[in-house]
Coordinates of C-alpha atoms in Angstrom, one line a residue:
X1 CA -10.0 19.4 7.3
X2 CA -10.8 15.7 7.5
X3 CA -11.9 14.1 10.8
X4 CA -9.8 11.3 12.4
X5 CA -11.2 7.8 12.1
X6 CA -9.6 6.9 15.5
X7 CA -8.3 8.9 18.4
X8 CA -6.1 7.8 21.3
X9 CA -2.6 8.1 22.6
X10 CA 0.8 7.0 21.2
X11 CA 3.3 5.9 23.8
X12 CA 7.0 6.1 23.2
X13 CA 8.8 4.9 26.4
X14 CA 7.5 7.2 29.1
X15 CA 6.3 9.8 26.5
X16 CA 2.6 9.8 25.8
X17 CA 1.3 11.7 22.8
X18 CA -2.5 12.2 22.0
X19 CA -3.0 11.5 18.3
X20 CA -5.6 10.9 15.6
X21 CA -5.5 8.5 12.6
X22 CA -6.5 9.8 9.2
X23 CA -7.1 7.7 6.0
X24 CA -4.1 8.2 3.8
X25 CA -5.6 6.9 0.5
X26 CA -8.9 7.2 -1.4
X27 CA -10.6 4.9 -3.8
X28 CA -11.2 6.1 -7.4
X29 CA -12.6 2.8 -8.6
X30 CA -15.6 3.2 -11.0
X31 CA -18.7 1.9 -9.1
X32 CA -21.9 0.5 -10.6
X33 CA -25.4 0.1 -9.2
X34 CA -27.1 -3.3 -9.5
X35 CA -30.2 -3.2 -11.7
X36 CA -32.7 -5.8 -12.7
X37 CA -32.1 -6.7 -16.3
X38 CA -34.5 -4.9 -18.7
X39 CA -35.4 -2.3 -16.2
X40 CA -33.9 0.7 -14.3
X41 CA -35.0 -0.8 -11.0
X42 CA -32.3 -0.8 -8.3
X43 CA -31.5 -4.2 -6.6
X44 CA -30.5 -3.8 -3.0
X45 CA -29.2 -6.1 -0.3
X46 CA -31.2 -6.5 2.9
X47 CA -30.6 -8.2 6.3
X48 CA -33.1 -10.9 6.4
X49 CA -33.9 -13.6 9.0
X50 CA -33.2 -16.8 7.1
X51 CA -35.9 -18.7 9.1
X52 CA -38.8 -16.1 8.8
X53 CA -37.7 -14.3 5.7
X54 CA -38.4 -11.0 7.4
X55 CA -36.1 -8.0 7.3
X56 CA -34.2 -7.3 10.6
X57 CA -33.2 -3.8 11.8
X58 CA -29.6 -3.2 12.7
X59 CA -30.5 -2.4 16.3
X60 CA -31.7 -6.1 16.7
X61 CA -28.6 -7.7 15.3
X62 CA -26.0 -9.2 17.7
X63 CA -22.8 -11.1 17.1
X64 CA -22.9 -14.9 17.3
X65 CA -19.9 -17.3 17.6
X66 CA -20.7 -20.6 15.8
X67 CA -20.2 -23.7 17.9
X68 CA -21.5 -26.1 15.2
X69 CA -24.8 -27.9 14.8
X70 CA -26.7 -24.6 14.8
X71 CA -25.5 -23.5 18.2
X72 CA -24.1 -20.1 18.9
X73 CA -22.6 -18.1 21.8
X74 CA -24.1 -14.6 21.6
X75 CA -21.7 -11.7 22.3
X76 CA -22.8 -8.1 22.8
X77 CA -20.7 -5.1 21.5
X78 CA -20.3 -3.9 25.1
X79 CA -18.8 -7.2 26.2
X80 CA -16.1 -7.0 23.5
X81 CA -15.3 -3.5 24.6
X82 CA -15.0 -4.6 28.2
X83 CA -12.3 -7.2 27.6
X84 CA -9.9 -4.7 26.1
X85 CA -10.0 -1.8 28.7
X86 CA -7.8 1.1 27.7
X87 CA -6.1 -0.9 24.9
X88 CA -8.6 0.4 22.3
X89 CA -7.2 3.9 22.8
X90 CA -3.4 3.2 23.0
X91 CA -0.7 2.6 20.4
X92 CA 2.1 1.3 22.6
X93 CA 5.5 1.0 20.8
X94 CA 6.9 -2.4 21.7
X95 CA 10.2 -1.8 19.9
X96 CA 11.8 -0.6 16.7
X97 CA 13.0 -2.5 13.6
X98 CA 14.7 -1.7 10.3
X99 CA 11.8 -0.9 8.0
X100 CA 13.5 -2.9 5.2
X101 CA 13.2 -6.1 7.2
X102 CA 9.4 -6.0 6.9
X103 CA 8.4 -7.9 3.8
X104 CA 5.9 -6.0 1.6
X105 CA 3.4 -8.9 1.8
X106 CA 2.8 -8.0 5.5
X107 CA 1.6 -4.4 4.7
X108 CA -2.2 -3.8 4.6
X109 CA -3.5 -0.3 5.0
X110 CA -1.9 3.1 5.6
X111 CA -2.9 6.0 7.8
X112 CA -1.5 9.4 8.6
X113 CA -0.9 10.1 12.2
X114 CA -1.5 13.7 13.5
X115 CA -1.2 15.4 16.9
X116 CA -4.6 16.2 18.6
X117 CA -3.8 19.7 19.8
X118 CA -1.3 22.5 19.2
X119 CA 0.6 21.9 22.5
X120 CA 1.5 18.4 21.3
X121 CA 3.2 19.5 18.1
X122 CA 6.7 19.6 19.5
X123 CA 6.5 16.1 21.0
X124 CA 5.0 14.9 17.7
X125 CA 7.9 16.4 15.7
X126 CA 10.5 15.0 18.1
X127 CA 9.1 11.5 17.6
X128 CA 8.9 12.0 13.8
X129 CA 12.4 13.4 13.5
X130 CA 13.9 10.6 15.7
X131 CA 12.3 7.9 13.6
X132 CA 13.4 9.6 10.4
X133 CA 17.0 9.9 11.4
X134 CA 17.1 6.3 12.7
X135 CA 15.4 5.0 9.5
X136 CA 13.4 2.5 11.6
X137 CA 9.8 1.7 12.2
X138 CA 8.0 1.4 15.6
X139 CA 6.1 -1.9 16.1
X140 CA 2.9 -1.7 18.1
X141 CA -0.6 -3.2 18.4
X142 CA -3.8 -1.2 18.0
X143 CA -7.4 -2.1 18.7
X144 CA -9.8 -0.3 16.3
X145 CA -13.4 -1.0 15.3
X146 CA -13.5 -4.2 17.3
X147 CA -10.3 -5.7 15.8
X148 CA -6.7 -5.8 17.0
X149 CA -4.0 -4.8 14.5
X150 CA -0.2 -5.2 14.3
X151 CA 1.1 -1.9 13.1
X152 CA 4.4 -0.2 11.9
X153 CA 4.9 3.5 12.6
X154 CA 7.3 5.2 10.3
X155 CA 8.3 8.8 9.5
X156 CA 7.8 10.7 6.2
X157 CA 8.9 14.3 5.9
X158 CA 6.5 16.3 8.0
X159 CA 4.2 13.5 9.0
X160 CA 4.1 10.2 10.9
X161 CA 2.6 7.2 9.0
X162 CA 1.0 4.1 10.5
X163 CA 0.8 0.9 8.5
X164 CA -1.5 -1.9 9.6
X165 CA 0.2 -5.3 9.1
X166 CA -1.0 -8.8 8.6
X167 CA -0.3 -11.2 11.4
X168 CA 2.2 -13.9 10.7
X169 CA -0.5 -16.7 10.6
X170 CA -2.4 -14.6 8.0
X171 CA 0.4 -14.7 5.5
X172 CA 0.4 -17.9 3.5
X173 CA 3.5 -20.0 2.9
X174 CA 4.1 -19.7 -0.9
X175 CA 4.9 -23.5 -1.0
X176 CA 1.3 -24.1 0.2
X177 CA -0.2 -21.9 -2.5
X178 CA 1.9 -21.9 -5.6
X179 CA 2.0 -25.3 -7.3
X180 CA 5.0 -24.8 -9.5
X181 CA 7.7 -23.0 -7.5
X182 CA 11.2 -23.2 -9.1
X183 CA 13.4 -26.2 -8.2
X184 CA 15.8 -28.1 -10.4
X185 CA 13.2 -28.0 -13.2
X186 CA 13.6 -24.2 -13.2
X187 CA 17.4 -24.0 -13.1
X188 CA 18.8 -21.2 -15.3
X189 CA 22.2 -20.9 -16.9
X190 CA 24.7 -18.2 -16.0
X191 CA 24.4 -16.7 -19.5
X192 CA 20.6 -16.5 -19.2
X193 CA 20.9 -14.9 -15.8
X194 CA 23.4 -12.3 -17.0
X195 CA 21.2 -11.4 -20.0
X196 CA 18.1 -11.1 -17.8
X197 CA 20.1 -8.7 -15.5
X198 CA 21.2 -6.7 -18.5
X199 CA 17.5 -6.3 -19.5
X200 CA 16.7 -5.1 -15.9
X201 CA 19.5 -2.6 -16.2
X202 CA 18.3 -1.4 -19.6
X203 CA 14.7 -0.9 -18.3
X204 CA 15.7 0.7 -15.0
X205 CA 13.9 4.1 -14.5
X206 CA 13.3 6.8 -11.9
X207 CA 10.3 5.9 -9.6
X208 CA 7.6 8.6 -9.8
X209 CA 4.1 7.4 -8.8
X210 CA 2.6 10.3 -10.7
X211 CA 3.7 8.6 -13.9
X212 CA 1.2 5.8 -13.4
X213 CA -2.6 5.9 -13.4
X214 CA -5.6 3.5 -13.5
X215 CA -6.0 2.8 -17.2
X216 CA -8.7 0.2 -16.6
X217 CA -10.9 2.8 -14.9
X218 CA -10.4 5.1 -17.9
X219 CA -11.4 2.2 -20.3
X220 CA -14.6 1.6 -18.2
X221 CA -15.4 5.3 -18.4
X222 CA -14.9 5.3 -22.2
X223 CA -17.1 2.1 -22.5
X224 CA -19.9 3.9 -20.6
X225 CA -19.5 7.0 -22.8
X226 CA -19.5 4.9 -26.0
X227 CA -22.6 2.9 -25.0
X228 CA -24.4 6.1 -24.0
X229 CA -23.8 7.5 -27.5
X230 CA -24.7 4.2 -29.2
X231 CA -21.1 3.8 -30.5
X232 CA -19.4 0.5 -31.2
X233 CA -17.2 -0.7 -28.3
X234 CA -13.8 -2.0 -29.4
X235 CA -12.3 -4.7 -27.1
X236 CA -8.7 -4.9 -25.9
X237 CA -6.1 -6.9 -27.8
X238 CA -5.4 -10.4 -26.7
X239 CA -2.3 -10.9 -24.4
X240 CA 0.9 -12.0 -26.1
X241 CA 1.8 -15.7 -26.4
X242 CA 4.0 -17.2 -23.6
X243 CA 7.7 -17.4 -24.4
X244 CA 8.9 -20.9 -25.2
X245 CA 11.9 -22.1 -23.1
X246 CA 13.8 -22.9 -26.4
X247 CA 13.4 -19.3 -27.5
X248 CA 14.2 -17.7 -24.1
X249 CA 17.8 -16.5 -24.8
X250 CA 16.7 -15.1 -28.1
X251 CA 13.8 -13.2 -26.5
X252 CA 16.0 -11.8 -23.7
X253 CA 18.8 -10.7 -26.1
X254 CA 16.4 -9.0 -28.5
X255 CA 14.6 -7.3 -25.5
X256 CA 18.0 -5.9 -24.3
X257 CA 18.8 -4.6 -27.8
X258 CA 15.4 -3.0 -28.3
X259 CA 15.5 -1.3 -24.9
X260 CA 19.0 0.1 -25.4
X261 CA 18.0 1.3 -28.9
X262 CA 15.2 3.4 -27.4
X263 CA 17.9 5.5 -25.7
X264 CA 18.6 3.8 -22.4
X265 CA 22.1 2.8 -21.3
X266 CA 23.2 0.1 -18.9
X267 CA 22.7 2.4 -15.9
X268 CA 19.1 3.3 -17.0
X269 CA 20.0 6.9 -17.8
X270 CA 19.3 8.6 -21.1
X271 CA 22.2 9.7 -23.3
X272 CA 23.5 13.2 -22.5
X273 CA 22.5 13.1 -18.8
X274 CA 25.1 13.5 -16.1
X275 CA 26.0 10.6 -13.9
X276 CA 23.9 10.5 -10.7
X277 CA 25.3 11.8 -7.4
X278 CA 25.4 9.0 -4.8
X279 CA 22.8 10.2 -2.2
X280 CA 22.3 6.8 -0.4
X281 CA 24.5 7.7 2.5
X282 CA 22.4 10.7 3.5
X283 CA 19.6 10.6 6.1
X284 CA 16.0 11.3 5.3
X285 CA 16.3 14.7 7.1
X286 CA 19.4 15.7 5.0
X287 CA 17.6 14.5 1.8
X288 CA 14.5 16.6 2.7
X289 CA 16.7 19.7 3.3
X290 CA 18.2 19.3 -0.1
X291 CA 14.8 18.7 -1.7
X292 CA 13.5 21.8 0.0
X293 CA 16.4 23.9 -1.2
X294 CA 16.0 22.5 -4.7
X295 CA 12.3 23.2 -4.7
X296 CA 11.3 19.5 -5.4
X297 CA 7.5 19.4 -5.7
X298 CA 5.6 16.9 -3.6
X299 CA 8.6 16.4 -1.3
X300 CA 6.5 16.4 1.9
X301 CA 4.8 13.1 0.9
X302 CA 8.0 11.3 -0.5
X303 CA 9.7 8.4 1.1
X304 CA 13.5 8.4 1.5
X305 CA 14.0 6.5 -1.7
X306 CA 11.6 8.8 -3.6
X307 CA 13.6 11.8 -2.4
X308 CA 16.8 10.1 -3.6
X309 CA 15.3 9.5 -7.0
X310 CA 13.8 13.0 -7.3
X311 CA 17.1 14.7 -6.4
X312 CA 19.1 12.3 -8.7
X313 CA 16.7 13.0 -11.6
X314 CA 16.9 16.8 -11.1
X315 CA 20.7 16.7 -11.0
X316 CA 20.9 14.5 -14.1
X317 CA 18.6 16.8 -16.0
X318 CA 20.5 19.9 -15.0

């Protein structure tokens, strides 16, 4: 079993639950070493004193807050720990919000939350089940590895999940970043909007993360294999030309027709499938019970929406 990257307590009113945080994702990116061109010599980074040019051991490195003009305030790790007594080991729920109210741009990293010992499993399950039935997220702060995080605690079937969030002042105003946000210059007609909505309907599909994979990593691996064998490397095709505004309606209309001709109707379902049952009124617990009875694979890691889609897909395929 994996070891927790953080341990402490989760407080829920007067209830205190010892928990551990576990990394929920893993990186499958293809990694390269740095080499000096023309050799197989590794190139490594070193911590070097910029004045003397000599390498400095990690035990001799401290944190310095820059004041300007080359002046610093030196801060020791122990001093940082002392100014947050107890808080580095506590996740204190400040309140609960509708998860859908949190814009995706605020989400950063995801961790699984687990009880520390067997005697805490019942308290853990009570908290998980209550969050699942309410369909809300608990908002709290957490100090970990010398940094304070805003977090959202939510329930998945069988496990609590903690998302670290960006602070409000870390999220940029799009008007300050994007030069050409739509205004009157980007006004669309009612007909264009209806056609674009028809295209979205025609391309609607069931969400299954297992249907997608990192094609770039696969291309990198094929590139390495080809170069190792001395084979010719074929590059990717150039991206298509941008759609001219004059041709927009024609491009939209043809896209709708092509999508429908591939076998998708207005509701996104393929011909011959049954109409989906409306499962949106069911709670996460009820959806999970149905998924368990139906033997839906991977249900323990699915969100509420994923359970709905999985059950709908299974019903339509029956």
